[in-house]
Amino acid sequence: KAGVTQTPRYLIKTRGQQVTLSCSPISGHRSVSWYQQTPGQGLQFLFEYFSETQRNKGNFPGRFSGRQFSNSRSEMNVSTLELGDSALYLCASSLDLIGGGVNSPLHFGNGTRLTVT
Amino acid sequence: ILNVEQSPQSLHVQEGDSTNFTCSFPSSNFYALHWYRWETAKSPEALFVMTLNGDEKKKGRISATLNTKEGYSYLYIKGSQPEDSATYLCAFKYNTDKLIFGTGTRLQVFP
């Protein structure tokens, strides 16, 4: 069974630009969640999508947005990039909604390393 | 603000040593506690999902315990091997809401 695939692996952008990251979940998984990791910080939750709907959102500005398609693939978009957006962005898929009644583990992709200059 | 604390931040042990580290989380509105192992240049991998007070889980030489009343979980590694070198993350699920991750314990096992 193929794992979670994130593309691209690396990205370099300049301030003010926008970026789109992609995540393909494990086949059959309906939940996709996104996380940001910066040095010294734990994984910070961005948002979760389930059945094409955003079900939960972390404390990030509106410049961070996402969507999920009918095949469960998800994209994350960051507009008007700032230097502080440089980070590793991980997506994770799970069988069920994180906030649901079942405690499915997360399956992570390898991440996209975004550098903003 | 909900906080998940992991200690120690980093740990260096010799091959064959047993080790343990702690994850502390709010004891109210507990829903679940996850443990993940994150090796360098790989993606985090799920170890355990624990839901009941007193839960004990085991996977090979790694085991975990859970105390929801006092808000902590221990992860134990028996007879550490160099391939156990990784960052170990715990994540707390509060009231069926999103997962809140700790900053991790970085373990290095020297041969």
CSV table of C-alpha atoms in Angstrom, one decimal:
chain,number,residue,atom,x,y,z
A,1,LYS,CA,0.0,0.0,0.0
A,2,ALA,CA,1.5,3.4,-1.0
A,3,GLY,CA,2.2,5.8,1.8
A,4,VAL,CA,1.3,9.4,2.1
A,5,THR,CA,2.9,11.4,-0.8
A,6,GLN,CA,3.8,15.1,-0.5
A,7,THR,CA,5.0,17.2,-3.4
A,8,PRO,CA,7.2,19.0,-3.9
A,9,ARG,CA,9.9,18.0,-1.3
A,10,TYR,CA,11.6,21.3,-1.4
A,11,LEU,CA,10.6,24.8,-2.4
A,12,ILE,CA,12.3,28.2,-2.3
A,13,LYS,CA,10.1,31.3,-2.6
A,14,THR,CA,10.5,35.0,-2.0
A,15,ARG,CA,8.5,37.2,0.3
A,16,GLY,CA,5.1,38.2,-1.0
A,17,GLN,CA,4.7,35.2,-3.3
A,18,GLN,CA,2.2,32.4,-2.8
A,19,VAL,CA,2.8,28.7,-2.7
A,20,THR,CA,0.7,25.5,-3.1
A,21,LEU,CA,1.6,22.2,-1.5
A,22,SER,CA,0.1,18.9,-2.4
A,23,CYS,CA,-0.7,15.8,-0.3
A,24,SER,CA,-2.0,12.4,-1.5
A,25,PRO,CA,-3.3,10.3,1.4
A,26,ILE,CA,-3.1,6.5,1.8
A,27,SER,CA,-5.9,4.9,-0.3
A,28,GLY,CA,-9.1,4.7,1.7
A,29,HIS,CA,-8.1,7.4,4.2
A,30,ARG,CA,-10.6,10.2,4.3
A,31,SER,CA,-9.0,12.6,6.7
A,32,VAL,CA,-6.0,14.8,5.8
A,33,SER,CA,-4.5,17.1,8.3
A,34,TRP,CA,-1.6,19.6,7.9
A,35,TYR,CA,1.1,20.6,10.3
A,36,GLN,CA,3.9,23.1,10.4
A,37,GLN,CA,7.2,22.5,12.1
A,38,THR,CA,9.7,25.2,12.8
A,39,PRO,CA,12.9,24.8,14.9
A,40,GLY,CA,12.2,24.5,18.6
A,41,GLN,CA,8.5,24.1,18.1
A,42,GLY,CA,6.4,21.0,18.1
A,43,LEU,CA,4.2,20.2,15.2
A,44,GLN,CA,1.7,23.0,15.0
A,45,PHE,CA,-1.8,22.0,13.7
A,46,LEU,CA,-2.9,23.9,10.7
A,47,PHE,CA,-6.2,22.3,9.6
A,48,GLU,CA,-8.0,19.0,9.0
A,49,TYR,CA,-10.1,18.1,6.0
A,50,PHE,CA,-12.6,15.2,5.9
A,51,SER,CA,-14.9,14.4,3.0
A,52,GLU,CA,-13.9,17.7,1.2
A,53,THR,CA,-14.8,19.8,4.2
A,54,GLN,CA,-12.6,21.7,6.6
A,55,ARG,CA,-13.5,20.2,10.0
A,56,ASN,CA,-11.0,21.9,12.3
A,57,LYS,CA,-8.5,24.8,12.1
A,58,GLY,CA,-5.5,25.8,14.1
A,59,ASN,CA,-4.4,29.3,15.1
A,60,PHE,CA,-2.9,30.4,11.9
A,61,PRO,CA,-3.7,33.6,9.9
A,62,GLY,CA,-6.1,33.5,6.9
A,63,ARG,CA,-3.1,33.5,4.5
A,64,PHE,CA,-3.0,29.7,5.2
A,65,SER,CA,-5.8,27.9,3.5
A,66,GLY,CA,-6.5,24.4,2.1
A,67,ARG,CA,-8.9,22.2,0.3
A,68,GLN,CA,-9.6,18.6,-0.3
A,69,PHE,CA,-10.8,17.0,-3.5
A,70,SER,CA,-13.3,14.1,-4.0
A,71,ASN,CA,-10.4,11.6,-4.2
A,72,SER,CA,-9.2,12.8,-0.7
A,73,ARG,CA,-6.1,14.5,-2.1
A,74,SER,CA,-5.5,17.8,-0.4
A,75,GLU,CA,-3.7,21.0,-1.2
A,76,MET,CA,-2.5,23.7,1.2
A,77,ASN,CA,-2.0,27.3,0.0
A,78,VAL,CA,0.0,30.1,1.6
A,79,SER,CA,-0.5,33.5,0.2
A,80,THR,CA,1.7,36.6,0.7
A,81,LEU,CA,4.6,34.6,2.1
A,82,GLU,CA,6.6,35.9,5.0
A,83,LEU,CA,10.1,34.9,6.2
A,84,GLY,CA,8.5,33.3,9.2
A,85,ASP,CA,6.6,30.9,7.0
A,86,SER,CA,9.9,29.0,6.3
A,87,ALA,CA,9.3,25.6,7.8
A,88,LEU,CA,8.7,21.9,7.2
A,89,TYR,CA,5.1,21.3,6.3
A,90,LEU,CA,3.8,17.8,7.0
A,91,CYS,CA,0.5,16.3,6.0
A,92,ALA,CA,-0.9,13.2,7.6
A,93,SER,CA,-3.8,11.0,6.6
A,94,SER,CA,-6.0,8.8,8.8
A,95,LEU,CA,-8.9,6.5,8.3
A,96,ASP,CA,-11.2,8.7,10.4
A,97,LEU,CA,-11.7,12.2,11.5
A,98,ILE,CA,-9.2,13.2,14.2
A,99,GLY,CA,-12.0,14.8,16.1
A,100,GLY,CA,-14.3,11.8,15.7
A,101,GLY,CA,-15.0,9.0,18.1
A,102,VAL,CA,-12.4,6.6,16.7
A,103,ASN,CA,-8.7,7.0,17.6
A,104,SER,CA,-6.9,6.2,14.3
A,105,PRO,CA,-3.2,6.9,14.2
A,106,LEU,CA,-1.8,9.5,11.8
A,107,HIS,CA,0.2,8.4,8.8
A,108,PHE,CA,2.6,11.2,7.8
A,109,GLY,CA,4.2,12.1,4.5
A,110,ASN,CA,7.9,13.1,4.2
A,111,GLY,CA,7.0,16.8,4.2
A,112,THR,CA,7.7,19.8,2.1
A,113,ARG,CA,10.6,22.0,3.2
A,114,LEU,CA,9.6,25.6,2.3
A,115,THR,CA,12.3,28.3,2.4
A,116,VAL,CA,11.1,31.9,2.1
A,117,THR,CA,13.9,34.5,1.2
B,1,ILE,CA,-3.7,27.4,26.3
B,2,LEU,CA,-3.3,23.7,26.3
B,3,ASN,CA,0.3,22.6,26.6
B,4,VAL,CA,2.0,19.2,26.1
B,5,GLU,CA,5.4,18.9,27.7
B,6,GLN,CA,8.0,16.3,27.0
B,7,SER,CA,11.1,15.6,29.0
B,8,PRO,CA,14.0,15.4,28.7
B,9,GLN,CA,14.5,17.4,25.5
B,10,SER,CA,17.4,15.1,24.5
B,11,LEU,CA,19.0,12.0,25.8
B,12,HIS,CA,22.3,10.2,24.9
B,13,VAL,CA,22.6,6.6,26.0
B,14,GLN,CA,24.9,3.7,25.3
B,15,GLU,CA,23.8,0.7,23.3
B,16,GLY,CA,22.1,-1.8,25.6
B,17,ASP,CA,20.9,0.8,28.1
B,18,SER,CA,17.3,1.0,28.9
B,19,THR,CA,15.7,4.5,28.9
B,20,ASN,CA,12.4,6.2,29.5
B,21,PHE,CA,10.9,9.6,28.9
B,22,THR,CA,7.8,11.5,29.9
B,23,CYS,CA,4.9,13.2,28.2
B,24,SER,CA,2.8,15.5,30.4
B,25,PHE,CA,-0.6,16.8,29.4
B,26,PRO,CA,-3.7,18.4,30.9
B,27,SER,CA,-5.6,15.8,32.9
B,28,SER,CA,-9.1,17.2,32.2
B,29,ASN,CA,-11.1,16.4,29.1
B,30,PHE,CA,-8.7,13.7,28.1
B,31,TYR,CA,-9.6,11.8,24.9
B,32,ALA,CA,-6.4,10.1,23.6
B,33,LEU,CA,-2.6,10.1,23.7
B,34,HIS,CA,-0.5,9.3,20.7
B,35,TRP,CA,3.2,8.4,20.5
B,36,TYR,CA,5.2,8.7,17.3
B,37,ARG,CA,8.8,8.0,16.4
B,38,TRP,CA,10.5,10.4,13.9
B,39,GLU,CA,13.8,9.3,12.4
B,40,THR,CA,16.0,11.8,10.6
B,41,ALA,CA,15.1,12.1,6.9
B,42,LYS,CA,12.0,10.0,7.4
B,43,SER,CA,8.4,10.7,8.2
B,44,PRO,CA,6.9,10.3,11.8
B,45,GLU,CA,5.7,6.8,12.4
B,46,ALA,CA,2.9,5.9,14.8
B,47,LEU,CA,3.9,3.8,17.8
B,48,PHE,CA,0.8,3.8,20.0
B,49,VAL,CA,-2.6,5.3,20.5
B,50,MET,CA,-3.7,5.1,24.1
B,51,THR,CA,-7.1,5.9,25.4
B,52,LEU,CA,-7.7,4.4,28.8
B,53,ASN,CA,-6.2,5.3,32.2
B,54,GLY,CA,-3.8,2.5,33.2
B,55,ASP,CA,-3.3,1.5,29.5
B,56,GLU,CA,0.0,-0.3,28.8
B,57,LYS,CA,1.1,-0.9,25.2
B,58,LYS,CA,4.1,-2.8,23.9
B,59,LYS,CA,5.8,-3.0,20.5
B,60,GLY,CA,9.0,-5.1,20.5
B,61,ARG,CA,11.4,-3.4,23.0
B,62,ILE,CA,9.2,-0.3,23.3
B,63,SER,CA,6.4,0.1,25.7
B,64,ALA,CA,4.2,2.9,27.0
B,65,THR,CA,2.0,3.5,30.0
B,66,LEU,CA,-0.7,6.1,30.6
B,67,ASN,CA,-2.0,7.9,33.6
B,68,THR,CA,-4.9,10.2,32.6
B,69,LYS,CA,-5.8,11.2,36.2
B,70,GLU,CA,-2.4,12.8,36.8
B,71,GLY,CA,-1.8,13.7,33.1
B,72,TYR,CA,1.3,11.8,32.1
B,73,SER,CA,2.5,9.0,29.9
B,74,TYR,CA,5.9,7.2,30.0
B,75,LEU,CA,7.7,5.7,27.0
B,76,TYR,CA,10.2,3.0,27.8
B,77,ILE,CA,12.9,1.5,25.5
B,78,LYS,CA,14.5,-1.7,26.8
B,79,GLY,CA,18.1,-2.4,25.6
B,80,SER,CA,18.4,0.6,23.3
B,81,GLN,CA,19.9,0.0,19.9
B,82,PRO,CA,21.5,2.6,17.5
B,83,GLU,CA,18.4,2.2,15.2
B,84,ASP,CA,16.3,3.5,18.1
B,85,SER,CA,17.9,6.9,17.6
B,86,ALA,CA,15.1,9.3,16.7
B,87,THR,CA,12.9,12.0,18.1
B,88,TYR,CA,9.9,10.6,20.0
B,89,LEU,CA,6.8,12.8,19.9
B,90,CYS,CA,3.7,12.5,22.0
B,91,ALA,CA,0.4,14.1,21.0
B,92,PHE,CA,-2.6,14.8,23.2
B,93,LYS,CA,-6.2,14.7,21.9
B,94,TYR,CA,-8.3,17.0,23.9
B,95,ASN,CA,-12.1,16.5,24.1
B,96,THR,CA,-12.2,14.8,20.6
B,97,ASP,CA,-10.6,17.9,19.1
B,98,LYS,CA,-7.4,18.2,17.2
B,99,LEU,CA,-4.0,16.7,18.3
B,100,ILE,CA,-1.6,18.9,20.2
B,101,PHE,CA,2.0,17.8,19.9
B,102,GLY,CA,4.8,18.1,22.3
B,103,THR,CA,8.2,19.3,21.1
B,104,GLY,CA,9.7,15.8,21.4
B,105,THR,CA,12.5,13.9,23.1
B,106,ARG,CA,15.6,13.5,20.9
B,107,LEU,CA,17.2,10.1,21.6
B,108,GLN,CA,20.7,9.2,20.5
B,109,VAL,CA,22.0,5.7,21.1
B,110,PHE,CA,25.8,5.3,20.8
B,111,PRO,CA,27.3,1.9,19.8
